[in-house]
Coordinates of C-alpha atoms in Angstrom, one line a residue:
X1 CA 80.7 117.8 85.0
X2 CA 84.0 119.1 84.0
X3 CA 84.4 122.1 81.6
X4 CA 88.1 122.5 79.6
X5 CA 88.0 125.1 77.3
X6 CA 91.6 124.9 76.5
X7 CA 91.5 129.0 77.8
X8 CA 93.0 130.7 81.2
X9 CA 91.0 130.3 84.0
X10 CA 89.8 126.4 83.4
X11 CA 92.3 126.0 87.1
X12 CA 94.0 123.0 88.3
X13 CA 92.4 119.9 90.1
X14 CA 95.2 118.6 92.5
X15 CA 94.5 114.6 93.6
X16 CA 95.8 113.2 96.4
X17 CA 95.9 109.9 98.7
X18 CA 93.8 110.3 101.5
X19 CA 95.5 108.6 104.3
X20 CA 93.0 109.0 107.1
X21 CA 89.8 111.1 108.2
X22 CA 88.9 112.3 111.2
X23 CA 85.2 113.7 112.3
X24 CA 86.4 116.5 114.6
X25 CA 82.5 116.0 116.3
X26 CA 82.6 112.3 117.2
X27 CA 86.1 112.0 117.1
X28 CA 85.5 108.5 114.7
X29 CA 88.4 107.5 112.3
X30 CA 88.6 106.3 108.7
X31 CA 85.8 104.5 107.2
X32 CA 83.3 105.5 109.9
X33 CA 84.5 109.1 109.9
X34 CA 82.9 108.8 106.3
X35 CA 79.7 107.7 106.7
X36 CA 76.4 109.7 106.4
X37 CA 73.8 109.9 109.4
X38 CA 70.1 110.3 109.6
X39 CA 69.5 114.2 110.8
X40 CA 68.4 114.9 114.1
X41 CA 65.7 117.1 115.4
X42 CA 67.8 120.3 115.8
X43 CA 68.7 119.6 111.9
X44 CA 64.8 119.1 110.7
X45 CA 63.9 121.3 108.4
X46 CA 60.1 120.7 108.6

């Protein structure tokens, strides 16, 4: 949700093209760089 009151302070949302994305861990590129994966046990917060 966005809030614009019109008033200083509602800040600027800058919007740019995305050209590529890198996952620094895994070293994967673009789409795959993207996706979401299941936690492992260090990660499990049970």
């Amino acid at each position: 949700m966005m809030r614009q009151t019109g008033h200083i302070g509602d800040g600027k949302i800058f919007i740019y093209d995305v050209e590529d994305v890198v996952k620094i861990r895994t070293g994967e590129r673009g789409y795959d760089a993207l996706q979401d994966e299941v936690a492992d046990k260090d990660n499990n917060n049970d």
